[in-house]
Amino acid sequence: METAYDVLFTANAEKDLLSLKKLKESALDKIMDLKQNPLKGHMLKGSLNGVRALKFSIKGVAYRAAYIVIEEDRVCLVFMIGPHEGFYEKAQGRAKIFGI
């Protein structure tokens, strides 16, 4: 059996989680699924090429978590979490930090 991946959060992603307040635990549960299935999110294109986005819903609201998979370290690095509306535009700005 393969070992699970680690799921790590950037400081900005941790702030995103905190901003979800009462929904934080539900979001975290869904994101932690990446430990067993790091490719669960869909691969993005264009200026976010190389980034994956995990889709999930909480109480009928669509959310996304943007992350990169670092295969050699068996890590999923989550760099943004938020509601679907306007998500990809904001993620582009954060992705520039990683040179994506």
mmCIF file of C-alpha atoms in Angstrom:
data_model
loop_
_atom_site.group_PDB
_atom_site.id
_atom_site.type_symbol
_atom_site.label_atom_id
_atom_site.label_comp_id
_atom_site.label_asym_id
_atom_site.label_seq_id
_atom_site.Cartn_x
_atom_site.Cartn_y
_atom_site.Cartn_z
ATOM 1 C CA MET A 1 0.000 0.000 0.000
ATOM 2 C CA GLU A 2 1.322 3.434 -0.910
ATOM 3 C CA THR A 3 1.844 5.941 1.834
ATOM 4 C CA ALA A 4 -0.505 8.884 2.018
ATOM 5 C CA TYR A 5 0.447 12.319 0.820
ATOM 6 C CA ASP A 6 0.877 15.180 3.261
ATOM 7 C CA VAL A 7 -1.515 18.078 2.812
ATOM 8 C CA LEU A 8 0.145 21.392 3.656
ATOM 9 C CA PHE A 9 -1.332 24.890 3.658
ATOM 10 C CA THR A 10 0.332 28.194 2.848
ATOM 11 C CA ALA A 11 -0.228 31.031 5.328
ATOM 12 C CA ASN A 12 -2.769 32.559 2.930
ATOM 13 C CA ALA A 13 -4.676 29.276 2.662
ATOM 14 C CA GLU A 14 -4.769 29.022 6.466
ATOM 15 C CA LYS A 15 -6.299 32.523 6.561
ATOM 16 C CA ASP A 16 -8.815 31.419 3.928
ATOM 17 C CA LEU A 17 -9.811 28.487 6.146
ATOM 18 C CA LEU A 18 -10.228 30.722 9.187
ATOM 19 C CA SER A 19 -12.448 33.068 7.179
ATOM 20 C CA LEU A 20 -14.879 30.185 6.630
ATOM 21 C CA LYS A 21 -15.610 30.280 10.385
ATOM 22 C CA LYS A 22 -18.213 27.593 11.193
ATOM 23 C CA LEU A 23 -17.677 25.920 7.819
ATOM 24 C CA LYS A 24 -13.939 25.498 8.428
ATOM 25 C CA GLU A 25 -14.143 21.917 9.731
ATOM 26 C CA SER A 26 -16.329 20.765 6.830
ATOM 27 C CA ALA A 27 -13.951 22.339 4.316
ATOM 28 C CA LEU A 28 -10.935 20.812 6.023
ATOM 29 C CA ASP A 29 -12.526 17.339 5.957
ATOM 30 C CA LYS A 30 -13.070 17.599 2.206
ATOM 31 C CA ILE A 31 -9.578 18.953 1.519
ATOM 32 C CA MET A 32 -7.938 16.224 3.598
ATOM 33 C CA ASP A 33 -9.309 13.673 1.088
ATOM 34 C CA LEU A 34 -6.257 14.688 -0.943
ATOM 35 C CA LYS A 35 -4.101 12.615 1.442
ATOM 36 C CA GLN A 36 -5.380 9.430 -0.180
ATOM 37 C CA ASN A 37 -6.196 10.813 -3.620
ATOM 38 C CA PRO A 38 -3.940 13.773 -4.496
ATOM 39 C CA LEU A 39 -5.203 13.865 -8.091
ATOM 40 C CA LYS A 40 -8.845 14.209 -7.031
ATOM 41 C CA GLY A 41 -8.984 17.829 -8.163
ATOM 42 C CA HIS A 42 -9.095 18.697 -11.847
ATOM 43 C CA MET A 43 -6.057 20.085 -13.649
ATOM 44 C CA LEU A 44 -6.370 23.740 -14.590
ATOM 45 C CA LYS A 45 -5.278 25.326 -17.864
ATOM 46 C CA GLY A 46 -3.975 28.625 -19.135
ATOM 47 C CA SER A 47 -2.288 30.843 -16.573
ATOM 48 C CA LEU A 48 -3.020 28.216 -13.888
ATOM 49 C CA ASN A 49 -1.417 25.337 -15.800
ATOM 50 C CA GLY A 50 0.111 22.928 -13.273
ATOM 51 C CA VAL A 51 -2.435 23.798 -10.584
ATOM 52 C CA ARG A 52 -5.267 21.507 -9.541
ATOM 53 C CA ALA A 53 -8.643 22.630 -8.165
ATOM 54 C CA LEU A 54 -10.674 20.539 -5.754
ATOM 55 C CA LYS A 55 -14.424 21.163 -6.039
ATOM 56 C CA PHE A 56 -16.624 20.796 -2.981
ATOM 57 C CA SER A 57 -19.911 22.134 -1.636
ATOM 58 C CA ILE A 58 -20.936 23.058 1.878
ATOM 59 C CA LYS A 59 -24.559 23.889 2.652
ATOM 60 C CA GLY A 60 -25.319 24.313 -1.038
ATOM 61 C CA VAL A 61 -22.461 26.738 -1.734
ATOM 62 C CA ALA A 62 -19.726 25.758 -4.222
ATOM 63 C CA TYR A 63 -16.133 26.120 -3.004
ATOM 64 C CA ARG A 64 -12.722 25.422 -4.496
ATOM 65 C CA ALA A 65 -9.280 24.661 -3.121
ATOM 66 C CA ALA A 66 -6.319 25.375 -5.412
ATOM 67 C CA TYR A 67 -3.222 23.253 -4.881
ATOM 68 C CA ILE A 68 -0.107 21.880 -6.480
ATOM 69 C CA VAL A 69 1.116 18.308 -6.157
ATOM 70 C CA ILE A 70 4.806 17.884 -5.397
ATOM 71 C CA GLU A 71 5.278 14.230 -6.357
ATOM 72 C CA GLU A 72 8.870 13.792 -5.154
ATOM 73 C CA ASP A 73 7.906 14.946 -1.639
ATOM 74 C CA ARG A 74 4.433 13.343 -1.681
ATOM 75 C CA VAL A 75 2.880 16.691 -0.774
ATOM 76 C CA CYS A 76 -0.250 18.561 -1.804
ATOM 77 C CA LEU A 77 0.358 22.260 -1.171
ATOM 78 C CA VAL A 78 -2.933 24.126 -0.848
ATOM 79 C CA PHE A 79 -2.492 27.827 -1.587
ATOM 80 C CA MET A 80 -6.071 29.083 -1.828
ATOM 81 C CA ILE A 81 -9.532 28.145 -0.552
ATOM 82 C CA GLY A 82 -12.716 30.050 -1.263
ATOM 83 C CA PRO A 83 -16.141 30.266 -2.841
ATOM 84 C CA HIS A 84 -16.314 29.410 -6.530
ATOM 85 C CA GLU A 85 -17.388 32.917 -7.535
ATOM 86 C CA GLY A 86 -14.287 34.865 -8.566
ATOM 87 C CA PHE A 87 -12.034 32.059 -7.341
ATOM 88 C CA TYR A 88 -9.896 31.504 -10.427
ATOM 89 C CA GLU A 89 -9.067 35.181 -10.900
ATOM 90 C CA LYS A 90 -7.839 35.406 -7.303
ATOM 91 C CA ALA A 91 -5.965 32.113 -7.629
ATOM 92 C CA GLN A 92 -4.005 33.492 -10.598
ATOM 93 C CA GLY A 93 -2.550 36.201 -8.385
ATOM 94 C CA ARG A 94 -1.533 33.754 -5.698
ATOM 95 C CA ALA A 95 -0.108 31.270 -8.199
ATOM 96 C CA LYS A 96 2.405 33.880 -9.368
ATOM 97 C CA ILE A 97 4.129 33.469 -5.996
ATOM 98 C CA PHE A 98 5.054 29.924 -7.076
ATOM 99 C CA GLY A 99 6.194 30.993 -10.524
ATOM 100 C CA ILE A 100 3.217 29.328 -12.168
#
